[in-house]
Structure formats: structure tokens, C-alpha cells
Amino acid sequence: MSAAASPGFSGLLSGRPLRLIAGGVLIVNGMFPALWILFTSLKTEAELTAKPITWVPHAPTLSNYMQAFSDQPLHLFLFNSFMVALLSTCLTLLVSVLAAYALARLNLRYRGLILSLIIAVSTFPLVTLLVPLFEIMRTLNLLNTWIALVLPYTVLSLPVCTLMLVSFFEGIPRDLENAAMIDGCTRMGALFKVVVPLCAPGVFTAGILAFVNAWDEFLLALSFNSNPALRTLPVGIQLYQGEFAFPWPVISAALVVGIVPVAVLIVIFQERVVSGLTAGGIKG
């Protein structure tokens, strides 16, 4: 009896119902905070503090969004975050593509050791790197500049992006590069004209990770930039709170404004990743 029931129970655990439950938990866990922030941004302070709690705003208002732009230079925070994230993403992709290609194609003597060191570096807590990075930027006279953030963000994103691209490059047949070089391409030309287009899914995924990491980072942005004109979005949002006041509707409105551009970019990149997967599958 127990032997007959066991396969059915294990089948239930590994079947579609469990996958649906797990998917539902993930969706709720991911969507609930975002929806709560959105609903909070549409409430007045009185409705937010009223009891019993209202989940959906009874009288939605956009005044919090207007106040978010009037109380602080939110447009400047967005611009600084976008430029820093964009520059660090471009630099990260350039360096990680070259590093991953070398690890995947060149017969490096200590390849295993290099990969192990990359994994080890990626596990360092950011707070342990704060003081050394600050001293480096101070010595180079780069504090209160975009470069003070672009360079550390690039270094922090490189390990994950490089490891990701190594696996993609190893899946590309060497014969394609050899054929390109026979036709007159240099090794660098074969890399950027043949290998990188075929690895578009990995490149775009690495770019998404690098961009989001730079967009969300707070500790370095707070420590390396004291110039009000160079504040990024995470640092700027903390300025909305006062010494004894926390205007959560206004703060939530600023958060929504900061989330929307990243969400749009991720959707765009996801579509390109899908098209890149299809194209790569056809060419392969």
C-alpha cells in the first residue's frame, strides 16, 4: 500500500501542481512589494495612515509625483544614475567579452586558477572594499566625478559577466572563427563579427545585470560623491525624508519613477535576448 502510494506522492511533488504553486509564490513575492509601492504613491498621507488599512487607494492622486519632482531635483538624479549605469555597462561588456574570450579560446596555463580567483573575488562583500576603493579614488583625485562610480561598478560586475560569457563562448564552434579568419578577419574581427553576434543572449543578459547593479547601488554612490549635482537616484531618494518626517507617498512616487525606466529597459532587452536565442539557434 505504501509502495503504491509513494510514486503518486512523488509524482505530485514533481508534477504540474507543485510547479504552479511555486510559480504563484514567486509571482506574489515579486509583485506584491511593487504593487504596494505603486498604490502608496497614489494615496494621500491621510489615507495611508488611516485605519483600517486600505490596500487600493480610494481617491488616487498624482500630487505625490509632482511633489517628488518639486521637493528634490529628481530629474537630475535620474540622469546621473542613467549615465553612470550606461557607461559602466558599456565598459563592463567590453572588458568581460575580451576576458571571457581569452578564457574560452586561448590555451591559458592557469585557466582553472584564474576562474577560481574570479569566483572568489565575486564573493567579497562590498563593505570590505569600501575603504580601499575610497583611498584609490582619493589618490587619483576622482572623488565627486562619474568616473569614481563607473570604475568600481565595472570591477564589481566583471566577475559575474565574465563567467557568464565564458560558458556562452565555449558553446560556439571554433570552425566559425577559423572560417572568418581564413576569409581575412583578424582574431578580434572574428570575435566581434562572428562570436559576439552568436552570443547575443549572453551579452544582453550580462548587460542587464551590469546596468541594474549600477542603477541600484547605494553605498559607493553615497561615499564617493558629496556633490549635490552628481547624486544618483538611490542617494537622492533618501533626501526626501526629514529628521522627524517620512513622507512615504512622496518617497514611493520617487521609487516608482526610478523603477519604470529600468523595467522598460529590461523588457526591451528581454525581447532582444529571445530574438538572439532564435537567431543563434538557426545559425548554429
XYZ file of C-alpha atoms in Angstrom:
284
model
C 0.000 0.000 0.000
C 2.732 2.434 0.974
C 4.823 1.367 -2.020
C 1.914 2.090 -4.371
C 1.211 5.436 -2.754
C 4.814 6.608 -2.820
C 5.110 7.075 -6.611
C 1.880 9.046 -6.641
C 3.079 11.336 -3.873
C 6.458 11.897 -5.514
C 4.709 12.496 -8.821
C 2.547 15.135 -7.161
C 5.605 16.855 -5.719
C 7.379 16.911 -9.072
C 4.312 17.484 -11.211
C 2.459 20.462 -12.556
C 0.538 21.390 -9.349
C 3.740 21.942 -7.394
C 5.253 23.972 -10.236
C 2.139 26.131 -10.373
C 2.234 26.690 -6.612
C 5.937 27.568 -6.727
C 5.349 29.912 -9.659
C 2.468 31.574 -7.827
C 4.582 32.106 -4.712
C 7.353 33.679 -6.794
C 4.913 35.976 -8.606
C 3.277 37.121 -5.368
C 6.652 37.608 -3.699
C 7.915 39.666 -6.621
C 4.775 41.615 -7.474
C 3.384 42.444 -4.048
C 6.134 44.927 -2.991
C 5.959 46.676 -6.376
C 2.167 46.941 -6.242
C 2.281 48.168 -2.654
C 4.740 50.927 -3.609
C 2.561 51.877 -6.585
C -0.620 52.032 -4.504
C 1.167 54.004 -1.777
C 2.343 56.562 -4.322
C -1.279 57.179 -5.320
C -2.538 57.715 -1.749
C -2.693 60.837 0.341
C -0.891 60.945 3.684
C -4.243 60.813 5.480
C -5.407 57.717 3.626
C -2.062 55.999 4.157
C -2.250 56.402 7.938
C -5.980 55.712 8.195
C -7.272 52.596 9.929
C -8.308 50.068 8.840
C -5.643 49.872 6.146
C -6.837 50.349 2.575
C -4.997 48.245 0.031
C -6.209 50.078 -3.064
C -6.391 53.908 -2.946
C -9.978 55.179 -2.797
C -9.156 58.503 -4.446
C -5.938 58.086 -6.474
C -3.870 61.251 -6.800
C -0.791 62.207 -8.817
C 0.165 65.039 -6.486
C 2.849 62.887 -4.889
C 4.640 62.580 -8.238
C 4.574 66.340 -8.769
C 5.839 66.854 -5.239
C 8.619 64.310 -5.814
C 9.951 66.456 -8.678
C 9.419 69.758 -6.865
C 10.915 68.800 -3.481
C 14.134 67.385 -4.963
C 15.796 67.500 -8.425
C 14.558 64.019 -9.271
C 15.243 64.521 -12.985
C 18.909 65.173 -12.153
C 19.111 62.042 -10.012
C 17.678 60.002 -12.892
C 20.115 61.491 -15.394
C 23.138 60.828 -13.191
C 22.057 57.247 -12.499
C 21.397 56.560 -16.168
C 24.748 57.931 -17.345
C 26.741 56.132 -14.656
C 24.914 52.851 -15.292
C 25.237 53.175 -19.071
C 28.953 53.965 -19.014
C 29.753 51.200 -16.531
C 27.683 48.701 -18.533
C 29.488 49.516 -21.789
C 32.881 49.245 -20.112
C 31.891 46.035 -18.335
C 30.745 44.389 -21.558
C 33.901 45.404 -23.418
C 36.264 44.050 -20.780
C 34.220 40.948 -19.945
C 33.876 39.980 -23.620
C 37.646 40.145 -24.096
C 38.368 38.331 -20.829
C 35.775 35.612 -21.452
C 37.013 35.058 -24.991
C 40.580 34.650 -23.751
C 39.486 32.145 -21.102
C 37.307 30.215 -23.548
C 39.632 30.116 -26.550
C 43.257 30.614 -25.521
C 45.210 27.743 -24.043
C 45.978 29.502 -20.787
C 48.229 27.554 -18.460
C 46.466 28.614 -15.263
C 42.928 28.847 -16.635
C 41.406 26.917 -13.749
C 43.164 29.089 -11.187
C 42.026 32.261 -12.946
C 38.407 31.084 -12.968
C 38.658 30.186 -9.282
C 40.039 33.630 -8.461
C 37.218 35.289 -10.420
C 34.658 33.309 -8.421
C 36.432 34.159 -5.166
C 36.549 37.882 -5.959
C 32.827 37.930 -6.743
C 32.062 36.753 -3.190
C 33.733 39.705 -1.440
C 31.203 41.830 0.494
C 31.032 45.352 -0.858
C 31.534 46.902 2.572
C 35.005 45.311 2.843
C 36.040 47.029 -0.394
C 34.708 50.459 0.531
C 37.796 51.863 2.288
C 40.369 50.599 -0.267
C 38.267 51.866 -3.161
C 37.779 55.216 -1.455
C 41.540 55.585 -0.915
C 42.220 54.711 -4.549
C 39.699 57.248 -5.825
C 41.008 59.902 -3.445
C 44.601 59.291 -4.533
C 43.607 59.516 -8.197
C 41.614 62.690 -7.447
C 38.450 61.112 -8.878
C 36.051 61.722 -5.996
C 32.901 63.666 -6.912
C 33.055 62.503 -10.525
C 31.146 59.936 -12.542
C 34.370 58.000 -13.063
C 34.570 57.380 -9.310
C 31.436 55.261 -9.686
C 31.888 53.914 -13.219
C 35.204 52.197 -12.483
C 34.133 50.422 -9.245
C 30.815 49.372 -10.763
C 32.692 47.895 -13.716
C 35.039 45.976 -11.436
C 32.160 44.671 -9.308
C 30.180 43.458 -12.341
C 33.102 41.917 -14.212
C 33.320 38.551 -12.381
C 29.689 37.540 -12.930
C 29.573 38.844 -16.511
C 32.870 37.163 -17.420
C 31.845 33.785 -16.008
C 28.516 34.016 -17.814
C 30.113 34.837 -21.166
C 32.746 32.106 -20.845
C 30.020 29.460 -20.929
C 28.421 31.086 -23.974
C 31.706 31.380 -25.891
C 32.590 27.766 -25.194
C 29.357 26.749 -26.932
C 30.355 28.423 -30.210
C 32.221 26.072 -32.632
C 35.792 27.144 -33.338
C 35.269 26.351 -37.014
C 33.183 29.515 -37.411
C 36.043 31.704 -36.216
C 38.575 29.793 -38.315
C 36.414 30.275 -41.405
C 36.151 34.001 -40.705
C 39.923 34.309 -40.263
C 40.513 32.381 -43.481
C 38.280 34.938 -45.216
C 40.524 37.751 -43.968
C 39.262 38.586 -40.470
C 41.684 39.080 -37.636
C 41.043 37.274 -34.374
C 39.474 40.428 -32.961
C 37.387 40.802 -36.081
C 36.178 37.207 -35.781
C 35.324 37.848 -32.145
C 33.169 40.918 -32.732
C 31.734 39.923 -36.129
C 31.047 36.229 -35.524
C 31.263 35.150 -31.881
C 29.616 38.113 -30.171
C 26.546 38.191 -32.503
C 26.043 34.463 -31.956
C 26.303 35.007 -28.197
C 23.812 37.877 -28.193
C 21.664 36.261 -25.452
C 24.625 36.094 -23.091
C 25.868 39.573 -23.959
C 22.470 41.181 -23.402
C 21.929 39.248 -20.187
C 25.320 40.360 -18.879
C 24.456 43.921 -19.873
C 21.169 43.767 -17.970
C 22.919 42.544 -14.823
C 25.622 45.213 -15.031
C 23.109 48.003 -15.674
C 20.751 47.020 -12.849
C 23.618 46.594 -10.390
C 24.915 50.066 -11.185
C 21.429 51.592 -11.137
C 20.576 50.201 -7.691
C 23.919 50.663 -5.917
C 23.798 52.945 -2.884
C 26.855 52.570 -0.640
C 29.561 53.639 -3.108
C 27.373 56.387 -4.568
C 26.860 57.816 -1.084
C 30.539 57.567 -0.116
C 32.267 58.742 -3.297
C 30.041 61.674 -4.299
C 29.254 64.575 -1.993
C 28.486 66.959 -4.855
C 24.691 67.554 -4.947
C 24.829 67.852 -8.747
C 26.206 64.307 -9.061
C 23.862 62.423 -6.730
C 22.410 59.244 -8.178
C 18.836 58.082 -7.661
C 19.338 55.781 -4.620
C 21.196 58.549 -2.784
C 18.713 61.220 -3.866
C 15.669 59.296 -2.649
C 16.932 59.307 0.948
C 16.820 63.117 0.885
C 13.010 63.090 0.859
C 12.846 62.031 4.481
C 13.215 64.681 7.144
C 14.560 64.443 10.662
C 11.172 63.513 12.102
C 9.026 63.077 8.971
C 8.822 60.251 6.486
C 6.586 61.243 3.545
C 6.043 57.693 2.333
C 3.653 58.617 -0.521
C 6.232 61.026 -1.982
C 9.071 58.566 -1.423
C 7.007 55.832 -3.091
C 6.330 58.116 -6.058
C 10.062 58.721 -6.455
C 10.667 54.973 -6.256
C 8.099 54.295 -8.962
C 9.718 56.916 -11.200
C 13.051 55.158 -10.659
C 11.649 51.681 -11.291
C 9.815 52.441 -14.531
C 12.869 53.249 -16.731
C 14.678 50.113 -15.602
C 11.578 47.983 -16.143
C 11.182 49.352 -19.668
C 14.836 48.701 -20.485
C 14.627 45.157 -19.129
C 11.574 44.420 -21.264
C 13.369 45.734 -24.345
C 16.499 43.705 -23.632
C 14.465 40.574 -22.916
C 12.902 40.784 -26.355
C 16.348 41.083 -27.899
C 17.568 38.127 -25.870
C 14.735 35.992 -27.217
C 15.461 37.069 -30.796
C 19.150 36.435 -30.229
C 18.430 32.917 -28.964
C 16.342 32.184 -32.059
C 18.953 33.592 -34.427
C 21.748 31.756 -32.678
C 19.834 28.500 -32.833
C 19.289 28.870 -36.583
C 22.909 29.803 -37.296
C 24.268 27.061 -35.040
